[in-house]
Structure formats: structure tokens, C-alpha cells
CSV table of C-alpha atoms in Angstrom, one decimal:
chain,number,residue,atom,x,y,z
A,24,MET,CA,112.5,98.5,83.1
A,25,GLN,CA,110.0,100.0,80.7
A,26,GLY,CA,109.4,103.7,80.0
A,27,LEU,CA,106.3,105.3,81.4
A,28,SER,CA,104.5,108.6,81.0
A,29,VAL,CA,105.8,111.5,83.0
A,30,VAL,CA,104.6,111.7,86.6
A,31,GLY,CA,102.5,114.8,87.1
A,32,GLY,CA,103.3,116.1,83.6
A,33,GLN,CA,106.7,117.4,84.6
A,34,GLU,CA,110.1,116.2,83.4
A,35,VAL,CA,113.7,117.1,84.2
A,36,ASP,CA,116.6,115.8,82.1
A,37,GLY,CA,114.3,113.2,80.5
A,38,LEU,CA,113.1,111.8,83.9
A,39,PRO,CA,109.7,112.3,85.4
A,40,ILE,CA,109.5,114.2,88.7
A,41,TYR,CA,108.1,112.1,91.5
A,42,PRO,CA,105.1,113.9,93.2
A,43,TYR,CA,105.9,113.0,96.8
A,44,GLY,CA,108.8,114.0,99.0
A,45,ILE,CA,110.5,112.6,102.1
A,46,GLU,CA,108.1,114.6,104.3
A,47,ASP,CA,105.0,112.9,102.8
A,48,ARG,CA,104.1,110.0,105.0
A,49,LEU,CA,101.2,107.6,105.5
A,50,ASP,CA,102.0,106.4,109.0
A,51,SER,CA,98.5,104.9,109.5
A,52,HIS,CA,98.6,103.2,106.1
A,53,HIS,CA,99.0,99.6,107.4
A,54,PHE,CA,97.3,98.0,104.5
A,55,VAL,CA,97.1,98.5,100.7
A,56,PRO,CA,94.0,98.0,98.7
A,57,TRP,CA,94.8,95.4,96.0
A,58,GLU,CA,93.0,95.1,92.7
A,59,ARG,CA,92.8,91.3,92.7
A,60,ARG,CA,91.3,90.8,89.2
A,61,ARG,CA,93.7,93.3,87.7
A,62,TRP,CA,96.6,91.3,89.2
A,63,LEU,CA,95.2,87.9,88.2
A,64,ASN,CA,94.9,89.0,84.6
A,65,SER,CA,98.1,91.0,84.4
A,66,ASP,CA,100.9,90.1,82.0
A,67,MET,CA,103.3,90.0,84.9
A,68,ARG,CA,101.3,87.3,86.6
A,69,LEU,CA,100.5,85.3,83.4
A,70,ARG,CA,103.9,85.6,81.8
A,71,GLY,CA,106.4,86.0,84.7
A,72,ASP,CA,107.7,82.9,86.4
A,73,ALA,CA,107.0,82.2,90.0
A,74,GLU,CA,110.4,83.5,91.3
A,75,CYS,CA,110.0,86.8,89.4
A,76,ARG,CA,106.5,87.2,90.6
A,77,ALA,CA,107.5,86.7,94.2
A,78,HIS,CA,110.3,89.3,94.0
A,79,TYR,CA,108.0,91.7,92.1
A,80,LEU,CA,105.4,91.6,94.8
A,81,ASP,CA,108.0,91.9,97.6
A,82,LEU,CA,109.4,95.0,96.0
A,83,ILE,CA,106.0,96.6,95.8
A,84,TRP,CA,105.4,96.1,99.5
A,85,ILE,CA,108.9,97.2,100.4
A,86,SER,CA,108.4,100.5,98.4
A,87,TYR,CA,105.6,101.6,100.8
A,88,ASP,CA,108.2,101.9,103.6
A,89,GLN,CA,110.8,103.7,101.5
A,90,SER,CA,111.5,107.4,101.4
A,91,PRO,CA,110.0,108.9,99.4
A,92,ILE,CA,107.1,106.6,99.9
A,93,GLY,CA,106.3,104.3,97.0
A,94,THR,CA,109.8,104.4,95.5
A,95,LEU,CA,112.8,102.1,95.4
A,96,PRO,CA,116.5,102.8,95.2
A,97,ASP,CA,117.9,102.7,91.7
A,98,ASP,CA,120.6,100.3,92.8
A,99,ILE,CA,120.7,96.6,91.9
A,100,VAL,CA,122.9,95.7,94.9
A,101,LEU,CA,120.6,97.4,97.4
A,102,LEU,CA,117.5,95.8,95.8
A,103,ALA,CA,119.1,92.4,96.0
A,104,LYS,CA,119.9,92.9,99.7
A,105,MET,CA,116.4,94.1,100.4
A,106,LEU,CA,115.1,90.9,98.8
A,107,MET,CA,117.8,88.8,100.5
A,108,VAL,CA,118.8,87.2,97.2
A,109,ASP,CA,122.1,86.7,95.4
A,110,ARG,CA,123.0,89.8,93.4
A,111,ASP,CA,124.0,87.9,90.2
A,112,ARG,CA,120.8,85.9,90.4
A,113,PHE,CA,118.7,89.0,90.8
A,114,GLU,CA,120.4,90.7,87.8
A,115,THR,CA,119.7,87.6,85.7
A,116,LEU,CA,116.1,87.7,86.6
A,117,CYS,CA,115.8,91.5,85.9
A,118,ARG,CA,117.0,90.8,82.3
A,119,LEU,CA,113.9,88.7,81.7
A,120,PRO,CA,110.9,90.4,79.8
A,121,TYR,CA,108.8,90.0,83.0
A,122,GLY,CA,111.4,90.3,85.7
A,123,PRO,CA,111.1,91.6,89.3
A,124,LEU,CA,111.4,95.2,88.1
A,125,HIS,CA,108.7,95.0,85.4
A,126,ASN,CA,107.1,98.4,84.9
A,127,TRP,CA,109.4,100.1,87.4
A,128,SER,CA,110.9,103.3,85.9
A,129,ARG,CA,113.4,105.9,86.9
A,130,CYS,CA,112.2,109.2,88.3
A,131,GLU,CA,113.7,112.3,89.9
A,132,CYS,CA,112.9,112.8,93.6
A,133,ASP,CA,113.7,115.6,96.1
A,134,GLY,CA,117.3,116.8,96.0
A,135,GLY,CA,117.7,115.4,92.5
A,136,GLU,CA,118.0,111.8,93.7
A,137,VAL,CA,117.1,109.2,91.0
A,138,ARG,CA,114.9,106.4,92.2
A,139,LEU,CA,112.4,103.9,90.8
A,140,PHE,CA,108.6,104.2,90.8
A,141,HIS,CA,105.7,102.0,89.6
A,142,PRO,CA,102.5,103.5,88.2
A,143,MET,CA,100.3,101.1,90.1
A,144,VAL,CA,102.0,101.9,93.4
A,145,LEU,CA,101.7,105.6,92.7
A,146,ARG,CA,98.0,105.2,91.9
A,147,THR,CA,97.3,103.5,95.2
A,148,LEU,CA,99.2,106.3,97.0
A,149,ASN,CA,97.3,109.0,95.2
A,150,ASP,CA,94.0,107.4,96.3
A,151,ALA,CA,95.3,107.0,99.9
A,152,MET,CA,96.5,110.6,100.1
A,153,ALA,CA,93.1,111.8,98.7
A,154,ARG,CA,91.2,109.8,101.3
A,155,ARG,CA,93.5,111.1,104.1
A,156,GLU,CA,92.8,114.7,103.0
A,157,ASP,CA,89.1,114.0,102.8
A,158,ASN,CA,89.1,112.5,106.3
A,159,ARG,CA,91.2,115.4,107.6
A,160,ALA,CA,88.7,117.9,106.1
A,161,LYS,CA,85.8,116.0,107.6
A,162,SER,CA,87.5,115.9,111.0
A,163,GLU,CA,88.3,119.5,111.0
A,164,ALA,CA,84.8,120.4,110.0
A,165,ALA,CA,83.4,118.3,112.8
A,166,ASN,CA,85.8,119.8,115.3
A,167,ALA,CA,84.9,123.3,114.1
A,168,ALA,CA,81.2,122.6,114.5
A,169,LYS,CA,81.7,121.4,118.1
A,170,ARG,CA,83.9,124.4,118.9
A,171,LEU,CA,81.3,126.8,117.6
A,172,GLN,CA,78.5,125.0,119.5
A,173,ARG,CA,80.5,125.2,122.8
A,174,LEU,CA,81.2,128.9,122.1
A,175,ARG,CA,77.5,129.6,121.4
A,176,ILE,CA,76.5,128.0,124.7
A,177,SER,CA,79.1,130.1,126.5
A,178,MET,CA,78.1,133.3,124.8
A,179,ALA,CA,74.4,132.6,125.6
A,180,GLY,CA,75.3,133.0,129.3
A,181,TYR,CA,76.2,136.6,128.6
A,182,ASP,CA,73.6,137.5,125.9
A,183,ALA,CA,71.1,134.9,124.5
A,184,LYS,CA,70.2,137.1,121.5
A,185,MET,CA,73.9,137.5,120.5
A,186,ALA,CA,74.4,133.7,120.8
A,187,GLU,CA,71.7,133.3,118.2
A,188,ASN,CA,73.6,135.5,115.8
A,189,ASP,CA,75.7,133.2,113.6
A,190,ALA,CA,77.8,136.1,112.4
A,191,ALA,CA,78.6,137.1,116.0
A,192,VAL,CA,79.5,133.6,117.1
A,193,ARG,CA,81.8,133.0,114.0
A,194,TRP,CA,83.4,136.4,114.4
A,195,VAL,CA,84.2,135.8,118.1
A,196,ASP,CA,85.5,132.3,117.2
A,197,GLU,CA,87.8,133.7,114.6
A,198,TRP,CA,89.0,136.4,117.0
A,199,LEU,CA,89.8,133.8,119.6
A,200,LEU,CA,91.7,131.7,117.1
A,201,GLU,CA,93.7,134.7,116.0
A,202,GLN,CA,94.7,135.3,119.7
A,203,GLY,CA,96.0,131.7,119.8
A,204,ILE,CA,93.6,130.8,122.7
A,205,GLY,CA,93.5,127.1,123.4
A,206,TYR,CA,91.4,126.9,126.6
A,207,ARG,CA,88.5,129.3,126.2
A,208,ALA,CA,88.1,130.5,129.8
A,209,SER,CA,85.3,132.9,130.6
A,210,ARG,CA,87.6,135.9,130.6
A,211,TRP,CA,88.5,135.2,127.0
A,212,ILE,CA,84.9,134.8,126.0
A,213,GLU,CA,84.2,138.2,127.6
A,214,LYS,CA,87.1,139.7,125.7
A,215,GLY,CA,85.8,138.2,122.5
A,216,ILE,CA,82.3,139.6,123.1
A,217,ARG,CA,83.8,143.1,123.8
A,218,ALA,CA,85.9,142.8,120.6
A,219,TRP,CA,82.8,142.0,118.6
A,220,ALA,CA,81.0,145.0,120.1
A,221,ASP,CA,83.9,147.3,119.2
A,222,HIS,CA,83.9,145.8,115.7
A,223,ARG,CA,80.2,146.6,115.2
A,224,LEU,CA,80.7,150.1,116.5
A,225,LYS,CA,83.5,150.7,113.9
A,226,LEU,CA,81.0,149.5,111.3
A,227,GLY,CA,78.4,152.0,112.5
A,228,PHE,CA,76.1,149.5,114.1
A,229,ARG,CA,74.3,150.1,117.4
A,230,GLY,CA,72.5,147.7,119.8
A,231,GLN,CA,73.5,144.4,121.3
A,232,GLU,CA,73.3,142.0,118.4
């Protein structure tokens, strides 16, 4: 196994700290984008023998189902069992310059556990996590927009002018969220509108807007 730069720029006792913990999951991550040309031209593919390449790829796919995600146990016996190969044979292959654990390095995970990580696997995970957060943000924004539109329509039934006031609609929406209201029945809409009116009075405003 070859040494790599520190993960996330942090290091403990000479080992990089792995950025993901056991709580970080990608349950919907059923496929992994693969850089085909990068693999076809990699030293591992060009210099490693067929047996080593097969185990190398298997370990990469196995790591995505491990905890933390993207890591492997730092244990030759366990790795051999995962690959369903003879331990002695696996150890022999790992001594080769381009063995099954090529570019896998030790890192420190949650609880101080030492495991193995691979920079390519970590890169794909970082991309996947970023896409998940982007999708979550887009979904939350879309849900918020729909929620505000429904509230605006409901408020229009009480005061059309108030419903045109973006500040009023957003304030009532925030108030309802703070109350932990899931189903926004008419009585809660009315309470929100009264709370908005009281809020304006405290600020010294008059009128219905």
C-alpha cells in the first residue's frame, strides 16, 4: 500500500482522518460513475496481472457497502474472506508492486478505528455527496415554493391584499413552521394571520397589509 496525502488536510498519529462516518450513507447510490479512460490507461490496469486487477476492482465495489462507506478493513484475513480467496495467495498478491491493494492506504475513522481508503473511491463519494446535497436543496426549495403558494391561496380567502404581500406570506409561513404545524387547517391559517397583525402592531404599523 502506498502513502497518500492527508484526507481533508487533517492527520492524527501520522494517519489521515477519513471524512465520512458510520452515519453517512448513500442508500440510493446503486451505481458508481466510472472514469473508463482513466482506468484503461492506469498503471494498475497496464502493469497489474489479471488476477490482481480482478481482486482490485472487487475491493473497490465492496468498499461502497462498508461502514464507513468507501473504506475497507485493515485486515488481510477479512479481505481474503470478502474476496473468497485463499489468505496465503492473497498475501502473496499484495506483495506485488501492483497488487489488489494498490493505492489503498490506512486512515483513521470514527472511534479511532484504522481502516483503508482509496483516493479514487473517495473522489467518487465526494461527488455523489455533493450531488445529493444539491438535489436535497433543490427539492427543499421546490417544496417551500409549493407550500408558500398554497398558503398564499389560503390567505387570499381572508384578505386578497395581504396575500399579495410576500413579507406577510413568508412571515405567516415561518410562524406556522415554528408552531410545528403539519396540516395547515383554516383555524391555523387564521391564527397565523392574527399573529402577523399583532406583529405589525408591535412594529407600529396600522392597516391590513
